[in-house]
Coordinates of N, CA and C and ligand atoms in Angstrom, one line a residue:
M1 N 81.9 110.1 93.9 CA 80.7 109.5 94.4 C 79.7 109.2 93.3
P2 N 79.6 110.0 92.3 CA 78.6 109.5 91.2 C 79.0 108.2 90.6
Q3 N 80.3 107.9 90.5 CA 80.7 106.5 90.0 C 80.4 105.4 91.0
A4 N 80.5 105.7 92.3 CA 80.1 104.7 93.3 C 78.6 104.4 93.3
V5 N 77.8 105.5 93.1 CA 76.4 105.4 93.0 C 76.0 104.6 91.7
T6 N 76.7 104.8 90.6 CA 76.4 104.0 89.4 C 76.7 102.6 89.7
C7 N 77.7 102.3 90.4 CA 78.1 100.9 90.7 C 77.0 100.3 91.6
A8 N 76.6 101.1 92.6 CA 75.5 100.6 93.6 C 74.3 100.2 92.8
R9 N 73.9 101.0 91.8 CA 72.7 100.7 91.1 C 72.7 99.4 90.3
T10 N 73.9 98.8 90.2 CA 74.0 97.5 89.5 C 73.7 96.3 90.4
A11 N 73.7 96.7 91.8 CA 73.6 95.6 92.8 C 72.2 95.4 93.3
R12 N 71.8 94.2 93.7 CA 70.5 94.0 94.3 C 70.4 94.8 95.5
W13 N 71.4 94.9 96.4 CA 71.4 95.7 97.6 C 72.3 96.9 97.2
P14 N 71.8 98.1 97.1 CA 72.5 99.2 96.4 C 73.6 99.8 97.2
F15 N 74.7 99.1 97.3 CA 75.9 99.6 98.0 C 77.1 99.5 96.9
G16 N 77.8 100.6 96.7 CA 78.9 100.6 95.8 C 80.1 101.3 96.4
A17 N 81.2 101.0 95.9 CA 82.5 101.7 96.3 C 83.4 101.7 95.2
V18 N 84.2 102.8 95.2 CA 85.3 102.9 94.2 C 86.6 103.2 94.9
L19 N 87.7 102.9 94.2 CA 89.0 103.1 94.7 C 89.7 104.2 93.9
V20 N 90.3 105.2 94.5 CA 90.9 106.3 93.8 C 92.4 106.4 94.3
N21 N 93.3 106.5 93.3 CA 94.7 106.7 93.7 C 94.8 108.2 94.1
V22 N 95.3 108.4 95.3 CA 95.4 109.7 95.9 C 96.4 110.6 95.2
N23 N 97.4 110.0 94.5 CA 98.4 110.8 93.8 C 97.9 111.3 92.5
S24 N 97.3 110.4 91.7 CA 96.9 110.7 90.4 C 95.4 111.2 90.3
G25 N 94.6 110.8 91.3 CA 93.2 111.1 91.3 C 92.4 110.1 90.4
E26 N 93.2 109.1 89.8 CA 92.6 108.2 88.9 C 91.7 107.2 89.7
L27 N 90.5 106.9 89.1 CA 89.6 105.8 89.7 C 90.2 104.5 89.2
V28 N 90.6 103.6 90.1 CA 91.4 102.4 89.6 C 90.6 101.1 89.8
A29 N 89.5 101.1 90.6 CA 88.7 99.9 90.8 C 87.3 100.3 91.3
R30 N 86.4 99.4 91.1 CA 85.0 99.7 91.5 C 84.4 98.3 91.9
A31 N 83.5 98.4 92.9 CA 82.8 97.1 93.3 C 81.4 97.4 93.8
A32 N 80.6 96.4 93.8 CA 79.3 96.5 94.4 C 79.0 95.4 95.4
N33 N 78.1 95.6 96.2 CA 77.6 94.5 97.1 C 77.2 93.3 96.3
S34 N 77.6 92.1 96.7 CA 77.1 90.9 96.0 C 76.8 89.8 97.0
V35 N 76.2 90.1 98.2 CA 75.9 89.1 99.2 C 74.9 88.1 98.7
E36 N 74.1 88.5 97.7 CA 73.1 87.5 97.2 C 73.8 86.2 96.7
S37 N 75.1 86.3 96.4 CA 75.9 85.2 96.0 C 76.0 84.1 97.0
G38 N 75.6 84.5 98.3 CA 75.7 83.5 99.4 C 76.9 83.8 100.3
D39 N 77.7 84.8 99.9 CA 78.9 85.2 100.7 C 78.5 86.5 101.5
A40 N 78.2 86.3 102.8 CA 77.8 87.4 103.6 C 78.8 88.5 103.8
T41 N 80.1 88.2 103.5 CA 81.1 89.2 103.6 C 81.3 90.0 102.3
A42 N 80.5 89.7 101.3 CA 80.7 90.3 100.0 C 80.1 91.8 99.9
H43 N 80.4 92.6 100.9 CA 80.0 94.0 100.9 C 80.9 94.7 99.8
A44 N 80.4 95.8 99.4 CA 81.1 96.6 98.3 C 82.6 96.8 98.7
E45 N 82.8 97.3 99.9 CA 84.2 97.6 100.3 C 85.1 96.4 100.4
V46 N 84.6 95.3 100.9 CA 85.4 94.0 100.9 C 85.6 93.6 99.5
N47 N 84.6 93.6 98.6 CA 84.8 93.2 97.2 C 85.9 94.1 96.6
L48 N 85.8 95.4 96.9 CA 86.8 96.4 96.4 C 88.2 96.0 96.8
L49 N 88.4 95.7 98.1 CA 89.7 95.4 98.6 C 90.2 94.1 98.0
R50 N 89.3 93.2 97.8 CA 89.7 91.9 97.1 C 90.2 92.2 95.7
A51 N 89.4 93.0 95.0 CA 89.8 93.4 93.6 C 91.2 94.1 93.6
A52 N 91.4 95.0 94.5 CA 92.6 95.7 94.6 C 93.8 94.8 94.9
A53 N 93.6 93.8 95.8 CA 94.6 92.9 96.2 C 95.1 92.0 95.0
T54 N 94.1 91.6 94.2 CA 94.5 90.7 93.1 C 95.3 91.5 92.1
R55 N 95.2 92.8 92.1 CA 96.0 93.7 91.2 C 97.3 94.2 91.9
G56 N 97.5 93.9 93.2 CA 98.7 94.3 93.9 C 98.7 95.8 94.2
L57 N 97.6 96.4 94.3 CA 97.5 97.9 94.6 C 97.8 98.1 96.0
R58 N 98.6 99.2 96.3 CA 99.0 99.5 97.7 C 98.0 100.4 98.3
M59 N 97.3 100.0 99.3 CA 96.2 100.8 99.9 C 96.6 102.1 100.5
P60 N 97.8 102.3 101.1 CA 98.2 103.6 101.6 C 98.2 104.7 100.5
E61 N 98.2 104.3 99.3 CA 98.2 105.2 98.2 C 96.8 105.5 97.6
H62 N 95.8 104.9 98.3 CA 94.4 104.9 97.8 C 93.4 105.4 98.8
A63 N 92.3 106.0 98.2 CA 91.1 106.4 99.0 C 90.0 105.5 98.5
V64 N 89.1 105.2 99.5 CA 87.9 104.5 99.2 C 86.7 105.5 99.3
V65 N 85.9 105.5 98.2 CA 84.7 106.3 98.2 C 83.5 105.3 98.2
S66 N 82.7 105.3 99.2 CA 81.6 104.4 99.4 C 80.2 105.1 99.5
T67 N 79.2 104.5 98.9 CA 77.9 105.1 99.0 C 77.3 105.2 100.4
A68 N 77.8 104.3 101.3 CA 77.3 104.3 102.6 C 78.5 104.1 103.6
E69 N 78.3 104.5 104.8 CA 79.3 104.4 105.8 C 79.7 102.9 106.0
P70 N 81.0 102.6 105.9 CA 81.4 101.2 106.1 C 80.9 100.6 107.4
C71 N 80.4 99.4 107.3 CA 79.9 98.7 108.5 C 81.1 98.3 109.3
P72 N 81.0 97.8 110.5 CA 82.1 97.4 111.3 C 83.0 96.3 110.6
M73 N 82.4 95.4 109.9 CA 83.3 94.4 109.2 C 84.2 95.1 108.1
C74 N 83.5 96.0 107.4 CA 84.3 96.7 106.3 C 85.3 97.7 106.9
A75 N 84.8 98.3 108.0 CA 85.7 99.3 108.6 C 87.0 98.5 109.1
G76 N 86.8 97.4 109.7 CA 88.0 96.6 110.1 C 88.9 96.2 108.9
A77 N 88.2 95.8 107.8 CA 89.0 95.4 106.6 C 89.8 96.6 106.0
L78 N 89.1 97.8 106.0 CA 89.8 99.0 105.5 C 90.9 99.4 106.4
L79 N 90.8 99.2 107.7 CA 91.9 99.6 108.6 C 93.0 98.6 108.4
W80 N 92.7 97.3 108.4 CA 93.7 96.3 108.2 C 94.5 96.5 106.9
A81 N 93.8 97.0 105.8 CA 94.4 97.2 104.5 C 95.3 98.5 104.5
G82 N 95.0 99.4 105.5 CA 95.8 100.6 105.6 C 95.5 101.6 104.5
V83 N 94.2 101.7 104.2 CA 93.7 102.6 103.2 C 94.0 104.1 103.7
R84 N 94.3 105.0 102.8 CA 94.7 106.3 103.2 C 93.5 107.2 103.6
A85 N 92.4 107.0 102.9 CA 91.3 107.9 103.2 C 90.0 107.1 102.9
V86 N 88.9 107.5 103.6 CA 87.6 106.9 103.4 C 86.6 108.1 103.3
A87 N 85.8 108.1 102.2 CA 84.7 109.0 102.1 C 83.5 108.2 101.9
F88 N 82.4 108.6 102.6 CA 81.1 107.9 102.4 C 80.0 108.8 102.4
G89 N 78.9 108.3 101.8 CA 77.7 109.1 101.7 C 76.8 108.9 102.9
T90 N 75.8 108.1 102.8 CA 74.8 107.9 103.8 C 75.4 107.2 105.1
S91 N 75.1 107.7 106.2 CA 75.7 107.2 107.5 C 74.9 105.9 107.9
N92 N 75.6 105.1 108.8 CA 74.9 103.9 109.4 C 73.7 104.3 110.2
A93 N 73.8 105.5 110.9 CA 72.7 106.0 111.7 C 71.5 106.2 110.8
R94 N 71.7 106.8 109.6 CA 70.6 107.0 108.7 C 70.0 105.7 108.1
L95 N 70.9 104.8 107.8 CA 70.4 103.5 107.4 C 69.5 102.8 108.4
T96 N 70.0 102.9 109.7 CA 69.2 102.3 110.8 C 67.9 103.1 111.0
A97 N 67.9 104.4 110.8 CA 66.7 105.2 111.0 C 65.7 104.9 109.9
L98 N 66.2 104.4 108.7 CA 65.3 104.0 107.6 C 64.7 102.6 107.8
G99 N 65.2 102.0 108.9 CA 64.7 100.6 109.2 C 65.4 99.5 108.5
L100 N 66.6 99.9 107.9 CA 67.4 98.8 107.2 C 68.3 98.1 108.3
P101 N 68.4 96.8 108.1 CA 69.3 96.1 109.1 C 70.7 96.6 109.0
Q102 N 71.3 96.8 110.1 CA 72.6 97.4 110.1 C 73.3 97.3 111.4
I103 N 74.6 97.2 111.5 CA 75.3 97.3 112.7 C 75.7 98.7 112.9
N104 N 74.9 99.4 113.7 CA 75.0 100.9 113.8 C 76.2 101.3 114.7
M105 N 77.3 101.4 114.1 CA 78.5 101.9 114.8 C 79.3 102.8 113.9
P106 N 79.6 104.0 114.3 CA 80.3 104.9 113.4 C 81.7 104.4 113.0
F107 N 82.1 104.6 111.8 CA 83.4 104.2 111.3 C 84.5 104.8 112.2
T108 N 84.3 106.1 112.5 CA 85.3 106.8 113.3 C 85.5 106.1 114.7
S109 N 84.5 105.5 115.3 CA 84.6 104.9 116.6 C 85.5 103.6 116.4
I110 N 85.4 102.9 115.3 CA 86.2 101.7 115.1 C 87.6 102.2 114.8
A111 N 87.8 103.2 114.0 CA 89.1 103.7 113.7 C 89.9 104.1 114.9
R112 N 89.1 104.7 115.8 CA 89.7 105.2 117.1 C 90.4 104.1 117.9
H113 N 89.8 102.9 117.8 CA 90.3 101.8 118.5 C 91.4 101.0 117.8
S114 N 91.9 101.5 116.7 CA 92.9 100.8 115.9 C 94.3 101.3 116.3
S115 N 95.2 100.3 116.3 CA 96.6 100.7 116.5 C 97.4 100.2 115.3
L116 N 96.7 100.2 114.1 CA 97.3 99.6 112.9 C 98.2 100.6 112.1
G117 N 98.4 101.8 112.6 CA 99.1 102.7 111.9 C 98.3 104.0 111.8
P118 N 98.7 104.9 110.9 CA 98.0 106.2 110.9 C 96.6 106.0 110.4
P119 N 95.6 106.6 111.2 CA 94.2 106.4 110.8 C 93.9 107.1 109.5
P120 N 93.0 106.5 108.7 CA 92.7 107.1 107.4 C 91.9 108.5 107.7
A121 N 92.1 109.4 106.8 CA 91.2 110.6 106.8 C 89.8 110.1 106.5
V122 N 88.9 110.7 107.1 CA 87.5 110.3 107.0 C 86.6 111.5 106.6
A123 N 85.8 111.3 105.6 CA 84.7 112.3 105.3 C 83.4 111.6 105.2
G124 N 82.4 112.0 106.0 CA 81.1 111.4 106.0 C 80.1 112.3 105.4
G125 N 79.0 111.8 105.0 CA 77.9 112.7 104.5 C 78.2 113.3 103.2
V126 N 79.1 112.6 102.4 CA 79.5 113.2 101.1 C 78.4 112.9 100.0
R127 N 77.9 113.9 99.4 CA 76.9 113.8 98.3 C 75.8 112.9 98.7
T128 N 75.2 113.1 99.9 CA 74.0 112.4 100.3 C 72.8 112.7 99.4
D129 N 72.9 113.8 98.7 CA 71.9 114.0 97.7 C 71.8 112.9 96.7
L130 N 72.9 112.2 96.5 CA 73.0 111.1 95.5 C 72.8 109.8 96.2
T131 N 73.3 109.6 97.5 CA 73.3 108.3 98.1 C 72.0 108.1 98.9
D132 N 71.5 109.1 99.6 CA 70.3 108.8 100.4 C 69.1 108.2 99.6
P133 N 68.9 108.7 98.4 CA 67.8 108.1 97.6 C 67.9 106.6 97.3
L134 N 69.2 106.1 97.2 CA 69.4 104.7 97.1 C 68.8 103.9 98.2
Y135 N 68.9 104.4 99.4 CA 68.5 103.7 100.6 C 67.1 104.0 101.0
E136 N 66.6 105.2 100.6 CA 65.2 105.4 100.8 C 64.4 104.5 99.9
E137 N 64.9 104.3 98.7 CA 64.2 103.3 97.8 C 64.3 101.9 98.3
M138 N 65.5 101.5 98.8 CA 65.7 100.2 99.4 C 64.8 100.0 100.6
A139 N 64.6 101.0 101.4 CA 63.8 100.8 102.6 C 62.3 100.6 102.2
R140 N 61.9 101.2 101.1 CA 60.5 101.0 100.6 C 60.3 99.6 100.1
R141 N 61.4 99.1 99.5 CA 61.3 97.7 99.0 C 61.4 96.7 100.1
Y142 N 62.2 97.1 101.2 CA 62.5 96.1 102.3 C 61.2 95.9 103.1
R143 N 60.4 96.9 103.2 CA 59.2 96.8 104.1 C 58.1 95.8 103.6
Ligands
LIG1 ZN1 80.2 96.3 105.2

């Protein structure tokens, strides 16, 4: 999570994600939100999947660690990719409570509706001591 937070801090909208090989524990890719480029789908998780795809990485061998709970778009992309596990810091509910625009639907709800194969392991609220400050700061700027 500290690596994902470092990545998030490089972005205008502080969302970051890293990809970890579940066998070796090696961090193999990182990405940040880049929607200011004009691509509304350029969330950290989608950017991460794109980076992984260009390198031919197999998602069932990888876990995604994201600073915030994947939105429904990213959740769908992660499920379609067949990622093994997802860990996230700040929840969508918390982002919504902070007044940040969000599609407030839990990742687990979306995963429950998937028939794409084994659902990823999910851990939420990971290191929110590191991730919540990103969004508290963002909320102050957004107001
Ligand atoms: Zn997203």
